[in-house]
Each structure stands twice: as structure tokens, then as C-alpha cells.
mmCIF file of C-alpha atoms in Angstrom:
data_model
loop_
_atom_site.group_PDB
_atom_site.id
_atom_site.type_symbol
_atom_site.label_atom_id
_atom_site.label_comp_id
_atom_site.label_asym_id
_atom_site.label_seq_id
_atom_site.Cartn_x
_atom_site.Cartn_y
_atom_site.Cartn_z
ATOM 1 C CA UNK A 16 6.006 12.295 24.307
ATOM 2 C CA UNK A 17 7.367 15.756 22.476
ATOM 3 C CA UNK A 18 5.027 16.898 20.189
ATOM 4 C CA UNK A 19 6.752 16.042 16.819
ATOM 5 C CA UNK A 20 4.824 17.301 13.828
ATOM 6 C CA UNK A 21 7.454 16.068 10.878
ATOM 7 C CA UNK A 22 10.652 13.675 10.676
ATOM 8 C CA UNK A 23 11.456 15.929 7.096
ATOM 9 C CA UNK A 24 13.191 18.880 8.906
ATOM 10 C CA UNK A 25 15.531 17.087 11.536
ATOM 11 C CA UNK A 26 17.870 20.137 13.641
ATOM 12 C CA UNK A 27 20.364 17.813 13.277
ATOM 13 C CA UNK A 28 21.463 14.993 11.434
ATOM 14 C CA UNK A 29 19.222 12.051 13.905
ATOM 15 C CA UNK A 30 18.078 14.655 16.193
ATOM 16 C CA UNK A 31 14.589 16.351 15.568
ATOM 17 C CA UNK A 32 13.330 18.304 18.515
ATOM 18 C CA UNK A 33 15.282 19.367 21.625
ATOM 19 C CA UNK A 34 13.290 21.267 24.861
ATOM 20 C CA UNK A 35 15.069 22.406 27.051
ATOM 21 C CA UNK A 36 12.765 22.987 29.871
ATOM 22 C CA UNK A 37 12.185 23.354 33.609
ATOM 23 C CA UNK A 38 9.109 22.339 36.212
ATOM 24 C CA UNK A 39 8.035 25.376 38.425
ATOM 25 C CA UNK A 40 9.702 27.333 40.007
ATOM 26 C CA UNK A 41 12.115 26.517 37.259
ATOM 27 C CA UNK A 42 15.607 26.270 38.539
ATOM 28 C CA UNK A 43 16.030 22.541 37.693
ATOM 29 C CA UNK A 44 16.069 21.971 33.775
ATOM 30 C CA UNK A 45 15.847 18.600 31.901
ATOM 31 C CA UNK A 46 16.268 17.881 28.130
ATOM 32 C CA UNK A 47 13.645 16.511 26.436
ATOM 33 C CA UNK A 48 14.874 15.263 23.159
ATOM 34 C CA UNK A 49 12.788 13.091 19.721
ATOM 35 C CA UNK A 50 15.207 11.436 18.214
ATOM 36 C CA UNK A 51 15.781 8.681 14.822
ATOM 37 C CA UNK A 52 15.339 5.373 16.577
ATOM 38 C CA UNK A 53 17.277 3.668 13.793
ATOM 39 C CA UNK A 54 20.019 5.797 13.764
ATOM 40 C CA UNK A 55 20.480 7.150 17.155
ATOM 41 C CA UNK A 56 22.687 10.352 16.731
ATOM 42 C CA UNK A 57 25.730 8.834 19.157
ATOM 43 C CA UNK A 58 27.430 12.151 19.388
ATOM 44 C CA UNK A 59 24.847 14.128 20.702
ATOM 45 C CA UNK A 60 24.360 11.526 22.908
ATOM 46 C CA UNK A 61 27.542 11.490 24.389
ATOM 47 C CA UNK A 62 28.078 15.355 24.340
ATOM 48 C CA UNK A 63 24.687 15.581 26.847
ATOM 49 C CA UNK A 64 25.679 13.035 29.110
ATOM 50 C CA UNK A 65 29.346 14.358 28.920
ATOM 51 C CA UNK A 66 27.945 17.443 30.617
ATOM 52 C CA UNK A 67 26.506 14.833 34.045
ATOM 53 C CA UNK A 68 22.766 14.699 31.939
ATOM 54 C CA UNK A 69 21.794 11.108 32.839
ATOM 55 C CA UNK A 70 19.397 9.604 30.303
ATOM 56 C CA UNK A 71 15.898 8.691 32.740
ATOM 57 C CA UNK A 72 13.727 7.944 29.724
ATOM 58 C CA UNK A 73 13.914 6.010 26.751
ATOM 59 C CA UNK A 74 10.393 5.744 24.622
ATOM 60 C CA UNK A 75 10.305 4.299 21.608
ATOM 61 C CA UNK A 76 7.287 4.757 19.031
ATOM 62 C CA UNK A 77 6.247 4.950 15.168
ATOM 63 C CA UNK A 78 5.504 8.533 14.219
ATOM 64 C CA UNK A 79 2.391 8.744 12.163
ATOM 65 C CA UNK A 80 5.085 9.636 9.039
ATOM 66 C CA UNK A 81 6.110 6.112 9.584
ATOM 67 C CA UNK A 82 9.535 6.914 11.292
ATOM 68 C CA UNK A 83 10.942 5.156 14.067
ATOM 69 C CA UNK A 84 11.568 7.781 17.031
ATOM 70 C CA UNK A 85 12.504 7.243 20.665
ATOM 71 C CA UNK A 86 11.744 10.232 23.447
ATOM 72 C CA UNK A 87 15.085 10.500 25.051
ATOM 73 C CA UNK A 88 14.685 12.521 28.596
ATOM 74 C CA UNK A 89 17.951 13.400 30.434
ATOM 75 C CA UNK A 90 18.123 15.183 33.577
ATOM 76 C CA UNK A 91 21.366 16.474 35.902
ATOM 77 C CA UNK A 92 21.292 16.262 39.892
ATOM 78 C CA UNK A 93 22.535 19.579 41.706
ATOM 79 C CA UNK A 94 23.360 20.379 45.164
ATOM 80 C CA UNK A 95 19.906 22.387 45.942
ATOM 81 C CA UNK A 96 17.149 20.284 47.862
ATOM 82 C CA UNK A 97 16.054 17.446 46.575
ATOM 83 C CA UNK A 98 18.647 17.517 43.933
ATOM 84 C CA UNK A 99 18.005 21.107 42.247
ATOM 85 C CA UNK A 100 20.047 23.347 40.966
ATOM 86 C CA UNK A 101 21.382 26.641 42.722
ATOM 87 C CA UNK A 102 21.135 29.659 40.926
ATOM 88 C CA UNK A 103 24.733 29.005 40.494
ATOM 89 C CA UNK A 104 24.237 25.870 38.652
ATOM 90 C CA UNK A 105 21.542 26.951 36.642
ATOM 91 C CA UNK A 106 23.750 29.435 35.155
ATOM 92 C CA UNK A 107 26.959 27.118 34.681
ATOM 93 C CA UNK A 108 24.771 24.305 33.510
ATOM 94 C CA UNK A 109 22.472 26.284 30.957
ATOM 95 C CA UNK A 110 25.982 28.079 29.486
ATOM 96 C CA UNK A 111 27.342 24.715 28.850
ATOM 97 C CA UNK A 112 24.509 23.223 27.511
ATOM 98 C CA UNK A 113 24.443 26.195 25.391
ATOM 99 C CA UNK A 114 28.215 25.626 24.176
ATOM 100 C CA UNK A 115 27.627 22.104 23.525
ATOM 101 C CA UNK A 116 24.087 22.028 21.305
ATOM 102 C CA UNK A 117 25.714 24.968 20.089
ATOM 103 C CA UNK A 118 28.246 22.352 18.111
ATOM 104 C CA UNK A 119 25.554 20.591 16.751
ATOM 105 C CA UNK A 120 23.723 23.724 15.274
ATOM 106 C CA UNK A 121 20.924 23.615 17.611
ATOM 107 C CA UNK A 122 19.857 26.162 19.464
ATOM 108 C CA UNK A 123 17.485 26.407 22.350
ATOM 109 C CA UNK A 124 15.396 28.496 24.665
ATOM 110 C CA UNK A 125 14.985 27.057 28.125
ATOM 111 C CA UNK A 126 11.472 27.508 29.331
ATOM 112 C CA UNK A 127 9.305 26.819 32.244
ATOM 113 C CA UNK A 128 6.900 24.449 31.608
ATOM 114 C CA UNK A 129 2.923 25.138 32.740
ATOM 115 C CA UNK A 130 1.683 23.338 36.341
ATOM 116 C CA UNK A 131 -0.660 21.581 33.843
ATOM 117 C CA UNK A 132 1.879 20.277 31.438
ATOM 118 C CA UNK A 133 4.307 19.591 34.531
ATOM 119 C CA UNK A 134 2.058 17.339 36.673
ATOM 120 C CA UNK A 135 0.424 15.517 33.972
#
């Protein structure tokens, strides 16, 4: 689960947090997204998967505001080993992500996430 501190300040109309981020040794990034459970934000939807982001997680809870949220995880194979991106990919995929948040308002900063938080 994201860490979501408020459902007031949405980035965009349904969607409230976005991470872009990456297991060590960080080639391979997934979106993590928080997003209004009652009224999922379709678009946004449809513009990550239109990139080849294939939804592997749908969570649904109650945030402690009293808003319905559902974690939405989506990840894209590549042609490295075991599915990972080249440096190639990386680059394309990360540029188009870019382009398509980018038409939502929401920008990102793709990180690489701690061993700690990765393996938990």
C-alpha cells in the first residue's frame, strides 16, 4: 500500500499518488498508483495500459479520511532477462510514460526503491 496521507489534494481528478519506481539495480520500473475506488479515473487507466503497463495489483481499502481507494500496480515486460528492460527500453519507456502522465498534469520522478522497501 502507497503511503497516502490525504484524499483533499488529488494530482488528478480520481488519481492521488503516482510512483514511478524501480527494484535494484533499477532498470525495470513499475507504477504504483492510489486511486478513488468509486470513481476510478478510466482515462488514466487506459493511457497506462495503452503504453503495454499491465495492471498486476488491484487493492482496495478505506483510507482513515473515510475514502474508498484501491492500490493499482502496473508493470511492462521487456526483452532483458527475466523480462527487464534494456537500457534501451528504459529510456523509450520512461519518455513515454513521461508524455502520457504529462497529459494528465502529473509529473513524476522515477526512483529506485531501497533493498528494504523492495523485498518486503
Amino acid at each position: 500500500m502507497l503511503f497516502l496521507k490525504s484524499t483533499a489534494a488529488p494530482v488528478a481528478p480520481g488519481v492521488y499518488v503516482v510512483d514511478v519506481a524501480a527494484k535494484p539495480p533499477g532498470k525495470t520500473f513499475m507504477i504504483y498508483t492510489a486511486l478513488d475506488a468509486a470513481n476510478p479515473p478510466a482515462e488514466f487507466i487506459q493511457a497506462v495500459e495503452g503504453l503495454g503497463f499491465k495492471q498486476v495489483l488491484s487493492k482496495p481499502y478505506t483510507h482513515h479520511d473515510g475514502k474508498k481507494i484501491v492500490d493499482m500496480h502496473f508493470q511492462k515486460a521487456g526483452t532483458d532477462i527475466f523480462e527487464g528492460w534494456t537500457a534501451a527500453e528504459k529510456d523509450a519507456n520512461l519518455a513515454q510514460l513521461t508524455e502520457a502522465l504529462g497529459k494528465f498534469n502529473i509529473q513524476f520522478t522515477p526512483r529506485v526503491m531501497s533493498l528494504a522497501e523492495a523485498f518486503r
